[in-house]
Amino acid sequence: MNIDSVRTLFGKNLQSCTTVRQLEELEIAYLGRNGKINELLKNIKNLQANEKKQFGSELNKLKTEITSALQDKRQELFAKNDESVSVDVTIPGDKYPKGSLHTTTYAIEEISKIFEKIGFIRVYYPEVDWEYYAFDALNMPAGHPARDDFETFFLDTPAHPRLGRMLLTPHATNAQNREMRRLKSTPPVRMINIGKTYRPNWDTSHTPMFHQFDGLCIDKNINITQLKGTLDYFVKTFFGPKRSARIRPYDFRFTEPSFEVDVSCGICLGKGCRMCKSGWLELGGAGMIHPNVLKEGGIDPTIYSGFAWGWGVERVFSMKEGLMVDDLRTVYGGDIRFLEQF
Amino acid sequence: MNIKITYNWLLEYLDTDADPYEIQKYLSLCGPGVERVDKVDNSSKGGLTDYVFDIEITSNRVDMASVFGIAQEAQAILPRFGKKAKLKQNPLTELRFKWAEKFNDKSLPLTVKVEDKKFADRLITVVLSNIDIKPSPKLIKERLEMCGERSINNVVDISNYMRIALGQPCHIFDYDEVKKHTLVVRESKKGEKIITLDKETVTLPGKDIVITDGEGNLIDQPGIMGGFNSSVQKNTRNILLLVPVFNGAMVRRTAMLTGKRSNAVAYFEKNIDDDRSESATIYTLNMLREYAGATQSSDIQDYHPTISKKKTLAVSHAFIEERIGIKIKHEECKRILENLGFHTSFNSKTTKFTITIPTPRLRDISIPEDIVEEIARIYGYHNLPNTMPPAVFLPKPEEWEKHFETQTRIKHFLKHIGLHESMNYSMVSKELIENMNLEVKHHLKLANTISEELLYMRTSLLPSLVRNIKENEGKADVLRFFEVAKVYYPQEKELPKEIYKVALATNTSFMDLKGITEALLSELKINNYEQRKAKIHIFSNQEVVDYVVDGEVIGSVGKLSTQLQHKNGLKSQVYLASFDLISLINHAKIISLYIPINPFATIKLDLNVKTGKRTYDEIKKLSFTTSNLLVKMELVDIYNETLNVRYYFSSAKKNLTEEEAQKELQKIKGLV
């Protein structure tokens, strides 16, 4: 074969080539080690010295032509390949399982992260407890009217001679005395207790079981500005940087002074609007720990002071935008149509 | 407790330029929380126009549960917001006994006997004659109604009006119905009965305070409600006014045990002071004289066994500043306290305040922290900066850390593979326990539940999860739930053991739930478990398996027995799994151990094994002990009672040949 017939043959072959695979075979057939170009090159030794130069240059030209034609054809075939399937790109992709976590789980995880960042450790204490830890240790002696504010489920078991009746804790504050004792009554204390709490109310805005997070900070020279700062940090992290916290006078037995804590309304940011009326929404209680509570935990109130708060997990979570549940019972009703939303 | 007062009523005691909404805002920031302000306009009916405040009074501040009490607070608070506020009059200091003497005609006798001084800190009594019972004047009537009190007649209304104005409950008897004109205050016997003003019969639990007349008839349930037999009626001519300070704890006990509440209970149980009763008596006498034509016809008898003593408190300036967290000049502290009625002196050498507590606050103010509150709230909590407590490092017990960490890992993993987390009440009904063939007697029982649904503390998460499946049947085809929560095992004389469980429930298949379970164990890097066919009473005998690690059963998976499926009214079959969280925590690892990658080839060979002779777990164990070139084994398929098992052979020293691998397979084949 001579150069021209190889060129003609290549042209035909290239034309009938329809896939990238065929193209790769064609490339090997012409440019490969035993390809047609190398075949032709073998003829060079039979030529005269003066013909060699011309033959060489023509062969080189052919090789360049073939290389470039293959390259063009490859691009053409690639492009054709990508065009070959027509697809409705709006059809849903393959399905993967989608589960859900309970809203309270999300809330608890977020709250504990926020406080762990500033050194409050999450603790783990009983939900079924003695009267002593829920009341007496918190400056609420037996018969005190303040106990009425914590309507309580009691258990049908004999009372403990020293610690009183067995109950379902009505607040997460029952951890405070235990945590002071765990640390051998030696501050600093930085605690966040998140747990199940129980009160005998069951209607659209109450469930007999709910969750509270109770914070406790004890150290030398703890003051009101630090309580304000800590709660404002929580509010800004949990609800958003534009929100703020404020405290108002209140009365709890376990703290003195005691406060009611509000968060500025997310819509008007505290100015007052149709949704919130006063500009502020009630979050829960807080205060400077009563010296009797410290004493009961074995801590000397003339050396140490502290602050504490105890808020409802469901309450603060439902105050986030778009999470207001019209009937709180839904949260613990177990309906898949509620659960799967989260 | 909440009280209602009106704006114009407040202005009788307070000179201010603050409007009702300013009062609401500023008082709420520094003092009593004013929950609502409602404008009431009765002008179209020829009546009054006023604003009604609904105010929450915390239980330590019963001293301000009155129009005058709020005026005193406003006087201290409003000027801090640039508002004028001055008391126009102070009935507590101005109205005293000496004022009344001149009107007394002493014509009617009265005897008061108190059997024990524990019943009351004070009882003031006085007889009035010449009463003209008629409707109250418009102002009294409308104000009472705005404040949520029904108008009855001038005499009864005056007692309510006085309570709202000054915060002191009182009671008025028909004097002629009090036999022998004698009041006896004594302790009740169990089962004694009294018909109260509202015509209800109250049976007394015993050891209550009661008042009888001279013939032994019960005529008053002290601190709660008067008796019907001696109540003021249309034809009443002479009355007996009683202004008491009863023992708060006793009144409260009777109210709790009889379920009988009234406005008076709310005051007495919070222990009102024993000083305002004097002013309240004079105030009431004046009103009765003016609006009911009354004449005072006896001495004022003042039984006052316990007179509150003046109390002073020494508080250092440094303590106040340290606790609030800012510098406040001692002059400013003093000014705030004086505005609240505390007499205060400052010793500049010791830098201590000596603070005399005003009588109405004696029961509330007892420690230096109380003084801190007074100064801080009037200074304004909103004026304090926000700071943070000093950063400290506190080690968290490893056990707690692992607990929370693992719980989170489990929950998120199960969510990501498509399960839904359910959270059920810790309390369950008797039915729920019995529906799972559990023993009621093994459960802690609530003593005062509000619903049969909440009677026992659960010892298993499965009954609640079965109910979740049942209640969601038809709402979704595929149901896969999980719950991580405590169960409560009763213990003799001790708190119950609170044990965390991880439980799963599906309506899919045994293999589906087994797959989920094994995926979870794999996620927790628990790979060294054995599986044993188990026998658990709630599950079917065939489809039930225990997972065992180092000889310890860490949990089980099974199909709910057909009997229980029907007992629970379930349409579909239910598959359940339950694990001890602590076991999962103990065996879980964060990451797996590193095994060097084998550079030599792996040869895959398949083997068919008939089922029935050995369990898969046994085949697996046997295969690995038989061949030390076996590195992995997997089940490819099951058909016609035949397992299609794929074996992976490899050596760490060289490339195996097909023949060498076949030889290994034949060894295994011979045994399984």
mmCIF file of N, CA and C in Angstrom, chain A residues 109-122 190-192 194 213 215 230-231 233-235 307 309 311:
data_model
loop_
_atom_site.group_PDB
_atom_site.id
_atom_site.type_symbol
_atom_site.label_atom_id
_atom_site.label_comp_id
_atom_site.label_asym_id
_atom_site.label_seq_id
_atom_site.Cartn_x
_atom_site.Cartn_y
_atom_site.Cartn_z
ATOM 1 N N GLU A 109 -30.610 18.820 72.692
ATOM 2 C CA GLU A 109 -29.248 18.832 72.140
ATOM 3 C C GLU A 109 -28.738 20.250 71.971
ATOM 4 N N GLU A 110 -29.622 21.125 71.494
ATOM 5 C CA GLU A 110 -29.191 22.501 71.259
ATOM 6 C C GLU A 110 -28.898 23.211 72.578
ATOM 7 N N ILE A 111 -29.785 23.027 73.542
ATOM 8 C CA ILE A 111 -29.612 23.702 74.830
ATOM 9 C C ILE A 111 -28.328 23.216 75.517
ATOM 10 N N SER A 112 -28.098 21.894 75.512
ATOM 11 C CA SER A 112 -26.896 21.437 76.221
ATOM 12 C C SER A 112 -25.631 21.924 75.518
ATOM 13 N N LYS A 113 -25.649 21.980 74.180
ATOM 14 C CA LYS A 113 -24.465 22.495 73.465
ATOM 15 C C LYS A 113 -24.176 23.941 73.853
ATOM 16 N N ILE A 114 -25.243 24.743 73.917
ATOM 17 C CA ILE A 114 -25.055 26.172 74.213
ATOM 18 C C ILE A 114 -24.400 26.348 75.588
ATOM 19 N N PHE A 115 -24.856 25.587 76.554
ATOM 20 C CA PHE A 115 -24.307 25.775 77.901
ATOM 21 C C PHE A 115 -22.969 25.064 78.095
ATOM 22 N N GLU A 116 -22.762 23.958 77.383
ATOM 23 C CA GLU A 116 -21.469 23.284 77.529
ATOM 24 C C GLU A 116 -20.344 24.177 76.998
ATOM 25 N N LYS A 117 -20.664 25.022 76.002
ATOM 26 C CA LYS A 117 -19.647 25.933 75.458
ATOM 27 C C LYS A 117 -19.127 26.900 76.508
ATOM 28 N N ILE A 118 -19.964 27.241 77.502
ATOM 29 C CA ILE A 118 -19.471 28.150 78.541
ATOM 30 C C ILE A 118 -19.192 27.391 79.839
ATOM 31 N N GLY A 119 -18.918 26.100 79.695
ATOM 32 C CA GLY A 119 -18.378 25.348 80.824
ATOM 33 C C GLY A 119 -19.385 24.756 81.785
ATOM 34 N N PHE A 120 -20.680 24.773 81.429
ATOM 35 C CA PHE A 120 -21.680 24.122 82.278
ATOM 36 C C PHE A 120 -21.731 22.650 81.881
ATOM 37 N N ILE A 121 -21.590 21.759 82.849
ATOM 38 C CA ILE A 121 -21.609 20.351 82.486
ATOM 39 C C ILE A 121 -23.006 19.769 82.663
ATOM 40 N N ARG A 122 -23.363 18.913 81.705
ATOM 41 C CA ARG A 122 -24.683 18.298 81.779
ATOM 42 C C ARG A 122 -24.634 17.126 82.752
ATOM 43 N N ARG A 190 -20.821 24.400 87.974
ATOM 44 C CA ARG A 190 -21.452 24.871 86.733
ATOM 45 C C ARG A 190 -22.248 23.689 86.210
ATOM 46 N N MET A 191 -23.539 23.722 86.420
ATOM 47 C CA MET A 191 -24.359 22.549 86.099
ATOM 48 C C MET A 191 -25.494 22.902 85.159
ATOM 49 N N ILE A 192 -25.795 21.993 84.240
ATOM 50 C CA ILE A 192 -27.044 22.083 83.495
ATOM 51 C C ILE A 192 -27.712 20.710 83.591
ATOM 52 N N ILE A 194 -30.878 18.591 82.447
ATOM 53 C CA ILE A 194 -32.036 18.554 81.548
ATOM 54 C C ILE A 194 -32.726 17.232 81.753
ATOM 55 N N PHE A 213 -34.881 22.492 81.868
ATOM 56 C CA PHE A 213 -33.423 22.576 82.030
ATOM 57 C C PHE A 213 -33.137 23.542 83.158
ATOM 58 N N GLY A 215 -30.251 25.314 85.483
ATOM 59 C CA GLY A 215 -28.840 25.699 85.497
ATOM 60 C C GLY A 215 -28.422 26.143 86.882
ATOM 61 N N THR A 230 -25.391 35.624 81.304
ATOM 62 C CA THR A 230 -25.482 34.215 80.919
ATOM 63 C C THR A 230 -26.803 33.939 80.201
ATOM 64 N N LEU A 231 -27.886 34.483 80.750
ATOM 65 C CA LEU A 231 -29.190 34.214 80.144
ATOM 66 C C LEU A 231 -29.345 34.966 78.820
ATOM 67 N N TYR A 233 -26.849 35.563 76.800
ATOM 68 C CA TYR A 233 -26.051 34.739 75.878
ATOM 69 C C TYR A 233 -26.889 33.576 75.355
ATOM 70 N N PHE A 234 -27.620 32.937 76.256
ATOM 71 C CA PHE A 234 -28.468 31.812 75.828
ATOM 72 C C PHE A 234 -29.523 32.278 74.829
ATOM 73 N N VAL A 235 -30.187 33.364 75.170
ATOM 74 C CA VAL A 235 -31.284 33.860 74.330
ATOM 75 C C VAL A 235 -30.771 34.241 72.943
ATOM 76 N N PHE A 307 -26.035 31.690 91.037
ATOM 77 C CA PHE A 307 -27.346 31.908 90.433
ATOM 78 C C PHE A 307 -27.849 30.612 89.832
ATOM 79 N N TRP A 309 -31.385 28.893 87.316
ATOM 80 C CA TRP A 309 -32.634 29.110 86.594
ATOM 81 C C TRP A 309 -33.227 27.755 86.270
ATOM 82 N N TRP A 311 -36.086 26.341 83.383
ATOM 83 C CA TRP A 311 -37.054 26.686 82.333
ATOM 84 C C TRP A 311 -37.578 25.435 81.636
#
